[in-house]
mmCIF file of N, CA and C in Angstrom:
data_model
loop_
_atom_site.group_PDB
_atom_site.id
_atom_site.type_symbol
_atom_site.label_atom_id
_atom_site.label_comp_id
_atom_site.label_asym_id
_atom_site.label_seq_id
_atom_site.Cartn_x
_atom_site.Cartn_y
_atom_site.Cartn_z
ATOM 1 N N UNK A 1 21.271 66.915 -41.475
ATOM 2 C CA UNK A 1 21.602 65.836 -40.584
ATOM 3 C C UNK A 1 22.656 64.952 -41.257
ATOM 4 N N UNK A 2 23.874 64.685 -40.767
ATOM 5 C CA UNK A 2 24.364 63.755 -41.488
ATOM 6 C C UNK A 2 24.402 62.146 -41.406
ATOM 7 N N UNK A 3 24.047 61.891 -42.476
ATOM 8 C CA UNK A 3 23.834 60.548 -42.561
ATOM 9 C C UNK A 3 24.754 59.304 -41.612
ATOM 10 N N UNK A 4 23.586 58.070 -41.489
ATOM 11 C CA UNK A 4 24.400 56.821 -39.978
ATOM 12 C C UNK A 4 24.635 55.637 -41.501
ATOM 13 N N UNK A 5 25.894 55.527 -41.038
ATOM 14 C CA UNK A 5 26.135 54.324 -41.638
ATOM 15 C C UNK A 5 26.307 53.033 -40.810
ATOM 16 N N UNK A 6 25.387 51.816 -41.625
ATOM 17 C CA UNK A 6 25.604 50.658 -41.006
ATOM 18 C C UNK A 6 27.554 49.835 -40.273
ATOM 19 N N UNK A 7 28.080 50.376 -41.604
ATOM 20 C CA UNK A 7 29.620 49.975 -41.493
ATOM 21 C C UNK A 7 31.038 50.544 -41.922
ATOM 22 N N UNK A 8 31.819 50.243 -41.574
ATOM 23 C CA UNK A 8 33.060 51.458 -42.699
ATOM 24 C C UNK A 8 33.033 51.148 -44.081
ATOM 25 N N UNK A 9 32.188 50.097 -44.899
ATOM 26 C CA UNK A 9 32.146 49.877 -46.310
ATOM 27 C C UNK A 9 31.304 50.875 -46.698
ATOM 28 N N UNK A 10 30.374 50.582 -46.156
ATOM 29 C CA UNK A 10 29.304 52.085 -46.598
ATOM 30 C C UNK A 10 29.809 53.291 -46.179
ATOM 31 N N UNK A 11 30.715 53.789 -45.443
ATOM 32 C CA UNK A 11 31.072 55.143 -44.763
ATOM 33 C C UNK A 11 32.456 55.687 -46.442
ATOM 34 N N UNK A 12 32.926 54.162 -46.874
ATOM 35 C CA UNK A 12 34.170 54.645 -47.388
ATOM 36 C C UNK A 12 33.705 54.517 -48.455
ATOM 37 N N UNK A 13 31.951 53.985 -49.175
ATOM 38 C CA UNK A 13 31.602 54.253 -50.765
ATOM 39 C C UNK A 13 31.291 55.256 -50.626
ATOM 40 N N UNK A 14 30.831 56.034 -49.399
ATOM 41 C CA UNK A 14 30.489 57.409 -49.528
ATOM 42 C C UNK A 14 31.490 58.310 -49.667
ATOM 43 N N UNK A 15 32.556 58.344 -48.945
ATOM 44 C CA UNK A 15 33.623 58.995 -49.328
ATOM 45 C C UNK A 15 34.197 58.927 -50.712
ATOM 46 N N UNK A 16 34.464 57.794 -51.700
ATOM 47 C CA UNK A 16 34.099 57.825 -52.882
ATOM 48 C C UNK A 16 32.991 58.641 -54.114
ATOM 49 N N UNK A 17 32.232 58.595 -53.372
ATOM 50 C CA UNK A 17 31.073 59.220 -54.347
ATOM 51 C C UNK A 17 30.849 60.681 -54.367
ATOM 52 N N UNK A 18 30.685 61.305 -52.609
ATOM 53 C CA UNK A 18 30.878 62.339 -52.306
ATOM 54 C C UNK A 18 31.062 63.384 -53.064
ATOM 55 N N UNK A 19 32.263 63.481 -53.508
ATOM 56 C CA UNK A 19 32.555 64.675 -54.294
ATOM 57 C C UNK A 19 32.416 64.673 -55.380
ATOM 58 N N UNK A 20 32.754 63.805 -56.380
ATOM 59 C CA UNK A 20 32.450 63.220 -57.923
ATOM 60 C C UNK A 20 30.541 64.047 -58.029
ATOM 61 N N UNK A 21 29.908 63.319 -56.797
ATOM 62 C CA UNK A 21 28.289 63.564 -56.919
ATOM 63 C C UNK A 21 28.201 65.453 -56.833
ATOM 64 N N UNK A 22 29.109 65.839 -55.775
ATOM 65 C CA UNK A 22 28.807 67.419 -55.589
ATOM 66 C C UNK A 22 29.170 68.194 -56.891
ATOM 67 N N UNK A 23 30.512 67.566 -57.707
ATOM 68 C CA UNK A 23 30.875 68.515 -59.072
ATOM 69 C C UNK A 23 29.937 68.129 -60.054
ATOM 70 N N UNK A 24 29.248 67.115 -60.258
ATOM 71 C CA UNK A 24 28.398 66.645 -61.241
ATOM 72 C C UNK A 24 26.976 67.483 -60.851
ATOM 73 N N UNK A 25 26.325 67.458 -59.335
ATOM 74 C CA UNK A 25 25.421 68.459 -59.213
ATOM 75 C C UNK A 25 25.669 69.781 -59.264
ATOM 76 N N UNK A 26 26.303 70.400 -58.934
ATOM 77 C CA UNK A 26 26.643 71.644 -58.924
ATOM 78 C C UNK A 26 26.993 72.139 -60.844
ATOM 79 N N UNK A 27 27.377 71.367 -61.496
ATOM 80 C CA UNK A 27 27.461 71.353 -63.112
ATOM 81 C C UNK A 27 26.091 71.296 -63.946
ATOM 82 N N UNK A 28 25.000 70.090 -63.199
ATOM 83 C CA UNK A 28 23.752 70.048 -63.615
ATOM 84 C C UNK A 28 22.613 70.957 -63.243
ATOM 85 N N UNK A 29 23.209 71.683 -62.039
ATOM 86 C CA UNK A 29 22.347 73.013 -61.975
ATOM 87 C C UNK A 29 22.417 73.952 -63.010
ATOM 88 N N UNK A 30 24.054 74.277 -63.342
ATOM 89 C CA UNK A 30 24.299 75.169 -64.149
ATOM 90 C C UNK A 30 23.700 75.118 -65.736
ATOM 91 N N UNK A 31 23.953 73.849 -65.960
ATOM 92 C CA UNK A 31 23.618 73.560 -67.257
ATOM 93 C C UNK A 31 22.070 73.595 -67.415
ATOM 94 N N UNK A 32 21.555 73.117 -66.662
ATOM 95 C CA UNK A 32 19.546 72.988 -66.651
ATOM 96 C C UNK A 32 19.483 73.983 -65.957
ATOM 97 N N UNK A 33 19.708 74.984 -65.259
ATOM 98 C CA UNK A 33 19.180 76.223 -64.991
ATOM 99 C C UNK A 33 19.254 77.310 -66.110
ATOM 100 N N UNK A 34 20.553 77.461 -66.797
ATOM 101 C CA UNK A 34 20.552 77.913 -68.312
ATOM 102 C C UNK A 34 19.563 77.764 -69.061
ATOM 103 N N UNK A 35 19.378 76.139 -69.190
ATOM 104 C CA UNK A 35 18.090 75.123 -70.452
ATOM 105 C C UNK A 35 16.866 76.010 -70.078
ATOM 106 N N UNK A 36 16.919 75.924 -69.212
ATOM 107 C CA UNK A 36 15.213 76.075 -68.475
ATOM 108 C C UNK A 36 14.772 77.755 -67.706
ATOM 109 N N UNK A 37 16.044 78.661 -68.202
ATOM 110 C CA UNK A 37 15.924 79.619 -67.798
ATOM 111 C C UNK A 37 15.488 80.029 -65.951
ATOM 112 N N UNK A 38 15.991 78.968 -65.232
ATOM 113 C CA UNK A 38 16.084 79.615 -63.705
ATOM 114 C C UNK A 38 16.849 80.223 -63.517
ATOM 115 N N UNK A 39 16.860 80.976 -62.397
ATOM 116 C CA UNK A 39 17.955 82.087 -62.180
ATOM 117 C C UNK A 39 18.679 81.168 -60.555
ATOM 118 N N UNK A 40 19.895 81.282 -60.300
ATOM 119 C CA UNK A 40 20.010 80.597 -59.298
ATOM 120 C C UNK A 40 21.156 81.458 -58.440
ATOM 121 N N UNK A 41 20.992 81.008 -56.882
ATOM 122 C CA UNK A 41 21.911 81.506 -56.205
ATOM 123 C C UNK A 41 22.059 80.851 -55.280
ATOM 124 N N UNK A 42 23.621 81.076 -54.616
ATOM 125 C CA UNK A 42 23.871 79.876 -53.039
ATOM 126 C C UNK A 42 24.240 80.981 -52.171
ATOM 127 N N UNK A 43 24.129 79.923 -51.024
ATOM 128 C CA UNK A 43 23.944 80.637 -49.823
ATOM 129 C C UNK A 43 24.723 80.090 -48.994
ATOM 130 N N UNK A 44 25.772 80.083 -48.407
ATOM 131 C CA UNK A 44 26.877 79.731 -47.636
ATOM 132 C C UNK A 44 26.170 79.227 -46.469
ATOM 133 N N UNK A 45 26.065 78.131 -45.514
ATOM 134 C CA UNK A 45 25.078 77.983 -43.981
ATOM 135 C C UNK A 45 26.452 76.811 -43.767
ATOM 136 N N UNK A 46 26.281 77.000 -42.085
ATOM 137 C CA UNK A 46 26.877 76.504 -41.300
ATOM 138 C C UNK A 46 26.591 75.137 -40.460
ATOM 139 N N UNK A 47 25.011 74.981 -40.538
ATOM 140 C CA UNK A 47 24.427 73.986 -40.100
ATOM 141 C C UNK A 47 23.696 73.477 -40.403
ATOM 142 N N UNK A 48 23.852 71.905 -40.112
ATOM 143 C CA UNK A 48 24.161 71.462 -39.344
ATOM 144 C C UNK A 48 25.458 71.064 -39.784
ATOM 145 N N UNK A 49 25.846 71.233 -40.811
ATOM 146 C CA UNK A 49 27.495 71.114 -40.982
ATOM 147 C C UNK A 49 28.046 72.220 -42.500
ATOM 148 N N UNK A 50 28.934 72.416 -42.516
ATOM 149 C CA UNK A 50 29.160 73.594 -43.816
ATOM 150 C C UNK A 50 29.196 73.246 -45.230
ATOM 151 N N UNK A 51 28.121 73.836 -45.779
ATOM 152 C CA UNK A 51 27.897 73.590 -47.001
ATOM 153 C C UNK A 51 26.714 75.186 -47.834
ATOM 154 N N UNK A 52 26.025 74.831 -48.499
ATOM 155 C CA UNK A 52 25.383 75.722 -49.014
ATOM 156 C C UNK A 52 24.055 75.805 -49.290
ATOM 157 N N UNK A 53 23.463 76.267 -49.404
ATOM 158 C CA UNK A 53 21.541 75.967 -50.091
ATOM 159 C C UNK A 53 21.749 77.199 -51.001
ATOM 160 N N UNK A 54 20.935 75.967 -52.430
ATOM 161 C CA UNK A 54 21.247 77.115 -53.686
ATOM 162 C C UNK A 54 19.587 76.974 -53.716
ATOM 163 N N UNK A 55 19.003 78.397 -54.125
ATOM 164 C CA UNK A 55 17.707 78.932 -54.631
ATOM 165 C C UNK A 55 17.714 78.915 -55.859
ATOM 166 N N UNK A 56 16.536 78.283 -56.586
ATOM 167 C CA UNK A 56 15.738 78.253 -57.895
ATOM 168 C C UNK A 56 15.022 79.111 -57.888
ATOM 169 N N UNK A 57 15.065 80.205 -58.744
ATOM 170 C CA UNK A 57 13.756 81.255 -58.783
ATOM 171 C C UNK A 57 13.577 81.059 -60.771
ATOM 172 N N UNK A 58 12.215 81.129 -60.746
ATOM 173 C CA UNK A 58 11.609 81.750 -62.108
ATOM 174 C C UNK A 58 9.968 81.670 -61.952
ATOM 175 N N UNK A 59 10.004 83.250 -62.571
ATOM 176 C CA UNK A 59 8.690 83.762 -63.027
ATOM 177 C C UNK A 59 7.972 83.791 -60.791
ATOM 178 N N UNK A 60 6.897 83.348 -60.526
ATOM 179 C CA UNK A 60 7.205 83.449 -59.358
ATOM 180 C C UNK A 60 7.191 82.396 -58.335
ATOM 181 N N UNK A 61 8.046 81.257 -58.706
ATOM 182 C CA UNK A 61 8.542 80.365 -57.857
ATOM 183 C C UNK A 61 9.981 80.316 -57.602
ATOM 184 N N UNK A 62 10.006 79.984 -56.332
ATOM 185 C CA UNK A 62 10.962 79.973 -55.210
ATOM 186 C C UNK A 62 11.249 78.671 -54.681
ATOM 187 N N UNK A 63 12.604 78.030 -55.291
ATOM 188 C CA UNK A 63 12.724 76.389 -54.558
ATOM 189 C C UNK A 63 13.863 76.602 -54.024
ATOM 190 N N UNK A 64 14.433 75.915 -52.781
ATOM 191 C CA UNK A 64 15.091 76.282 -52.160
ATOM 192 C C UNK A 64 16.016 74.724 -51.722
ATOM 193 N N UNK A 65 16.955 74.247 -51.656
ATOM 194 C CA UNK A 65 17.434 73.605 -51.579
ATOM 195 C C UNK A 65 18.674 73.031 -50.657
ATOM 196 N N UNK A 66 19.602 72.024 -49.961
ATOM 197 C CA UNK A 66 20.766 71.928 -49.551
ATOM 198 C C UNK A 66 20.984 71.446 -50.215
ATOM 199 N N UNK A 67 22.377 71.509 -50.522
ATOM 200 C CA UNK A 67 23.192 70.985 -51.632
ATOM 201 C C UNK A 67 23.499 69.457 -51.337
ATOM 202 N N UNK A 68 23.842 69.675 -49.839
ATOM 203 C CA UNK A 68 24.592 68.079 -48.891
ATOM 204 C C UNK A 68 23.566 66.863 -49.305
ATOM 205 N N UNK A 69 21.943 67.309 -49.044
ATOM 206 C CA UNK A 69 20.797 66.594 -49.024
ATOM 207 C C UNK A 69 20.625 65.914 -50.408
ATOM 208 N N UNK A 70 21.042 67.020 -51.305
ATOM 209 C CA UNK A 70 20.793 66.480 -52.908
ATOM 210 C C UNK A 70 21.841 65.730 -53.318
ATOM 211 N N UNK A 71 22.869 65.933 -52.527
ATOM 212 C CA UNK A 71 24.412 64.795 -52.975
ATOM 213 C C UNK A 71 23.890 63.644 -52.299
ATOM 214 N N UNK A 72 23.547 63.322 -50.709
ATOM 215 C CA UNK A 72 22.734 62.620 -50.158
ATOM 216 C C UNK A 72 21.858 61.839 -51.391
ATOM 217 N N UNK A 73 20.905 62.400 -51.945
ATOM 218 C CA UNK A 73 19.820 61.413 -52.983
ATOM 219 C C UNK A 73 20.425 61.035 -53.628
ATOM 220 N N UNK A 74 21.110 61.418 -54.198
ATOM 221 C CA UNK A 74 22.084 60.818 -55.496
ATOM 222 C C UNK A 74 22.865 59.520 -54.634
ATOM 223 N N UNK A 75 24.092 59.949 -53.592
ATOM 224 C CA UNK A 75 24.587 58.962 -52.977
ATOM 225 C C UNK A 75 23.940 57.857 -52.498
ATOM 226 N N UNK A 76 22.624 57.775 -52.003
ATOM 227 C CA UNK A 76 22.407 56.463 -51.174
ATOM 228 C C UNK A 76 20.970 56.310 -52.010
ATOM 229 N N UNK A 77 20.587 54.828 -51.319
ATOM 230 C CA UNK A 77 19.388 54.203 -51.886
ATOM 231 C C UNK A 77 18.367 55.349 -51.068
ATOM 232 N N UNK A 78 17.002 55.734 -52.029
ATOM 233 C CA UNK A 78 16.258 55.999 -50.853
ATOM 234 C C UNK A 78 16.192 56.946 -49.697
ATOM 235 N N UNK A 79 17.393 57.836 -49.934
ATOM 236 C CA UNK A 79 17.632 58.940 -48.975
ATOM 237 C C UNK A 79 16.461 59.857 -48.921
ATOM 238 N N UNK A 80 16.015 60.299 -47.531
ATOM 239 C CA UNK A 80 15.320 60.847 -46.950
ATOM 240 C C UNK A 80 15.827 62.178 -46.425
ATOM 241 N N UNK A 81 15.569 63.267 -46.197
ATOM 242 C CA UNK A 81 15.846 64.361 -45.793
ATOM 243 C C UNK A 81 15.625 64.197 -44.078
ATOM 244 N N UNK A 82 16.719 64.379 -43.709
ATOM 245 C CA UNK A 82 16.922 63.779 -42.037
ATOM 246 C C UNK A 82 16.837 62.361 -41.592
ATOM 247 N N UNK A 83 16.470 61.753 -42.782
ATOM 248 C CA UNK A 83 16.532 60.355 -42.546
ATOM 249 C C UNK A 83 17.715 59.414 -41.220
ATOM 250 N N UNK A 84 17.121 58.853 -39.885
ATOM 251 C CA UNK A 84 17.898 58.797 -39.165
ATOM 252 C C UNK A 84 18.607 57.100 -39.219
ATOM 253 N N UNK A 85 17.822 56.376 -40.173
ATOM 254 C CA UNK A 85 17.737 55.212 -40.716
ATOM 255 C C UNK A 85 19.273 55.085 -41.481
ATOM 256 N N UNK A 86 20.314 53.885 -40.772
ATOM 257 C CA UNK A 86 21.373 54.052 -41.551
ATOM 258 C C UNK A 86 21.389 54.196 -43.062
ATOM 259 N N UNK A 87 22.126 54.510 -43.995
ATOM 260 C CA UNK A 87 21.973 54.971 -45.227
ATOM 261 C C UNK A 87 22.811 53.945 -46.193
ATOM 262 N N UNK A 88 22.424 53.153 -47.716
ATOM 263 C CA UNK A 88 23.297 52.372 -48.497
ATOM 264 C C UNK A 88 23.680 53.410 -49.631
ATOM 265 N N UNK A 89 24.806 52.975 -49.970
ATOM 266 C CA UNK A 89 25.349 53.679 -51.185
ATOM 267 C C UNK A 89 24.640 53.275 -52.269
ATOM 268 N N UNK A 90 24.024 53.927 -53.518
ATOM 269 C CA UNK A 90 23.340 52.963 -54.497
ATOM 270 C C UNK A 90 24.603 52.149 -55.339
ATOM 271 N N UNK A 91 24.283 51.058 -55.437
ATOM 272 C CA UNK A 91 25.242 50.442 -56.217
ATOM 273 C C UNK A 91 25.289 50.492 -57.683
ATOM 274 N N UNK A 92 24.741 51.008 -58.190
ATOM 275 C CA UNK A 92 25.092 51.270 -59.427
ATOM 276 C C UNK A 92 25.575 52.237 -60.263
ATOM 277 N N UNK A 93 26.008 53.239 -59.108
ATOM 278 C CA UNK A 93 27.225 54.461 -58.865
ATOM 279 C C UNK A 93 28.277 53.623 -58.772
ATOM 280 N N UNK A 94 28.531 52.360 -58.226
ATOM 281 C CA UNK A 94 30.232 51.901 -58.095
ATOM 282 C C UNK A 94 30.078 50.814 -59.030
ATOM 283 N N UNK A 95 31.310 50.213 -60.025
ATOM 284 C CA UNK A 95 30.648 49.260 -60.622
ATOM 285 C C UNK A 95 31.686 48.305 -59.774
ATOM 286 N N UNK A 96 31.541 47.028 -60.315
ATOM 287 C CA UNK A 96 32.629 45.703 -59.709
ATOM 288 C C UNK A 96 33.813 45.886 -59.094
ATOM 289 N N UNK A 97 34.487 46.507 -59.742
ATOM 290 C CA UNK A 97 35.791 47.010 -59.817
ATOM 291 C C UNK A 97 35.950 47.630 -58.450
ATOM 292 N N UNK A 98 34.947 48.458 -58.071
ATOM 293 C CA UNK A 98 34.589 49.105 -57.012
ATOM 294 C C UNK A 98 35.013 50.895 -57.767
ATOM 295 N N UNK A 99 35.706 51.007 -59.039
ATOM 296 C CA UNK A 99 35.181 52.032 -59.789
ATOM 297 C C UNK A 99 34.088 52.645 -59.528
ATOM 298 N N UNK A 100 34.096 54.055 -59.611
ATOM 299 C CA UNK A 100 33.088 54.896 -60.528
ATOM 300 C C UNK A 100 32.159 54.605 -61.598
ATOM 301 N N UNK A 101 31.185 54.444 -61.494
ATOM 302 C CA UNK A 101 30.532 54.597 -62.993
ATOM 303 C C UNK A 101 29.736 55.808 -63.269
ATOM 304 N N UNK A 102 30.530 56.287 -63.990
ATOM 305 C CA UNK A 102 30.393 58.196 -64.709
ATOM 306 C C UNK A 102 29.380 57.828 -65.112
ATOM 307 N N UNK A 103 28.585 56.996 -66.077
ATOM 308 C CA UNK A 103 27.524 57.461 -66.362
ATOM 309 C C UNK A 103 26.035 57.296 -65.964
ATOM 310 N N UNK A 104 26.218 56.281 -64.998
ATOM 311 C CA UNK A 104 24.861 55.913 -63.869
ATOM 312 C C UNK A 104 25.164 57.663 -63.190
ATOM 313 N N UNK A 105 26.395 57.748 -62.571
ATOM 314 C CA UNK A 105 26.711 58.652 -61.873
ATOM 315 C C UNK A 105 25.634 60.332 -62.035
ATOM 316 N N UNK A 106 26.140 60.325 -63.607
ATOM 317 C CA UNK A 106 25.776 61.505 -64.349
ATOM 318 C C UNK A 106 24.177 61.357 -64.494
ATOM 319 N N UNK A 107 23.482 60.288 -65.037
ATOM 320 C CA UNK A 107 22.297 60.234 -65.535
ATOM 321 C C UNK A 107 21.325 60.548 -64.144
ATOM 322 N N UNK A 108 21.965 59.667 -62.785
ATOM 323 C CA UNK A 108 21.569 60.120 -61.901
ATOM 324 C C UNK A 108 21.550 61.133 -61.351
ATOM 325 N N UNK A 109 22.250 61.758 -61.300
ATOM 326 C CA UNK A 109 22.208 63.540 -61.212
ATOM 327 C C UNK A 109 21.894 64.590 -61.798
ATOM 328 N N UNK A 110 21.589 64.370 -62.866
ATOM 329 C CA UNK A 110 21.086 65.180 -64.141
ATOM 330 C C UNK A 110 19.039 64.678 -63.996
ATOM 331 N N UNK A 111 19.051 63.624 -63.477
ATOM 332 C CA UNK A 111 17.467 63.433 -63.582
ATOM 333 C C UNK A 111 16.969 63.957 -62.307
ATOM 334 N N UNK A 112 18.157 64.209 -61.433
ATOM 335 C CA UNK A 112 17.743 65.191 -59.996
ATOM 336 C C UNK A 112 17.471 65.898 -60.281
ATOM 337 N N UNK A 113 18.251 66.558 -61.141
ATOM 338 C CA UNK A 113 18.217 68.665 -61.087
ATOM 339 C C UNK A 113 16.754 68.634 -62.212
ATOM 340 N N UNK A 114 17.052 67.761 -63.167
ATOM 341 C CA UNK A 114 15.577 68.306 -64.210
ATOM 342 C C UNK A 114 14.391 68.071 -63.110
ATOM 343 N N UNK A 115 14.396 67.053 -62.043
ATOM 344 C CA UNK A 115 13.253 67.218 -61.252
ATOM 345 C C UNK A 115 12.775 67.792 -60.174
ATOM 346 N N UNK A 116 13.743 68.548 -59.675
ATOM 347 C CA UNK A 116 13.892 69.802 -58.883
ATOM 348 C C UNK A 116 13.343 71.025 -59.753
ATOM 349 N N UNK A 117 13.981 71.201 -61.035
ATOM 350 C CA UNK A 117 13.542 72.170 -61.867
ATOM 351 C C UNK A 117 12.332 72.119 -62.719
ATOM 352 N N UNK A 118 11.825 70.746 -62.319
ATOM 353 C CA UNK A 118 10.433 70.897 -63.000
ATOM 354 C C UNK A 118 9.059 71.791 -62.067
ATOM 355 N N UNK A 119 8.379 72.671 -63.288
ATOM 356 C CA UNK A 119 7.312 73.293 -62.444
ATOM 357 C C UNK A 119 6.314 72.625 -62.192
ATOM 358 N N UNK A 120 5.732 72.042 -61.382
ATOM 359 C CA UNK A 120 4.267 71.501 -61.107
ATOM 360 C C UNK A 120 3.551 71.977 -61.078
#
């Protein structure tokens, strides 16, 4: 589902974050799927808009994922999976400046994937 924004400030921190968040996840899979020995693969899907769902497999679990949804958590406060509730950018992904901050950025995305990849 793609996310409702309250205003074009929130529509254009997302456009900001967006991609920075997809190369940083898509890097923290690679790197913690290595660490942690998952095996992983994507899957090209069309809907509800084009993007991918990458699979976690090890030993015999199966996690299954959208990629959009997990840039989604990272990007906004509180994101919900279909969440129809307009969506905030977290602010401590942009700093003052209205900059990037690489390393909220990173820490936040890296504590996604280790918790996606943790076994329960």
């Amino acid at each position: 589902m793609t996310p409702k924004f309250d205003d074009i400030v929130e529509y254009e921190k997302a456009q900001l974050l967006l991609q920075p968040i997809y190369i940083r996840l898509i890097d923290n899979i690679r790197k913690q799927s290595e660490l942690l020995q998952w095996n992983i693969d994507y899957q090209e899907i069309s809907e509800p808009f084009p993007g991918y769902l990458v699979s976690f497999t090890k030993d015999n679990y199966h996690k299954k994922y959208n990629l959009w949804d997990l840039c989604f958590q990272v990007c906004f406060i509180s994101y919900q999976q279909g969440q129809i509730e307009p969506v905030q950018a977290d602010k401590m992904l942009i700093d003052d400046r209205g900059e990037l901050n690489w390393e909220a950025l990173e820490n936040k995305t890296k504590n996604l994937v280790i918790k996606l990849l943790t076994i329960a």
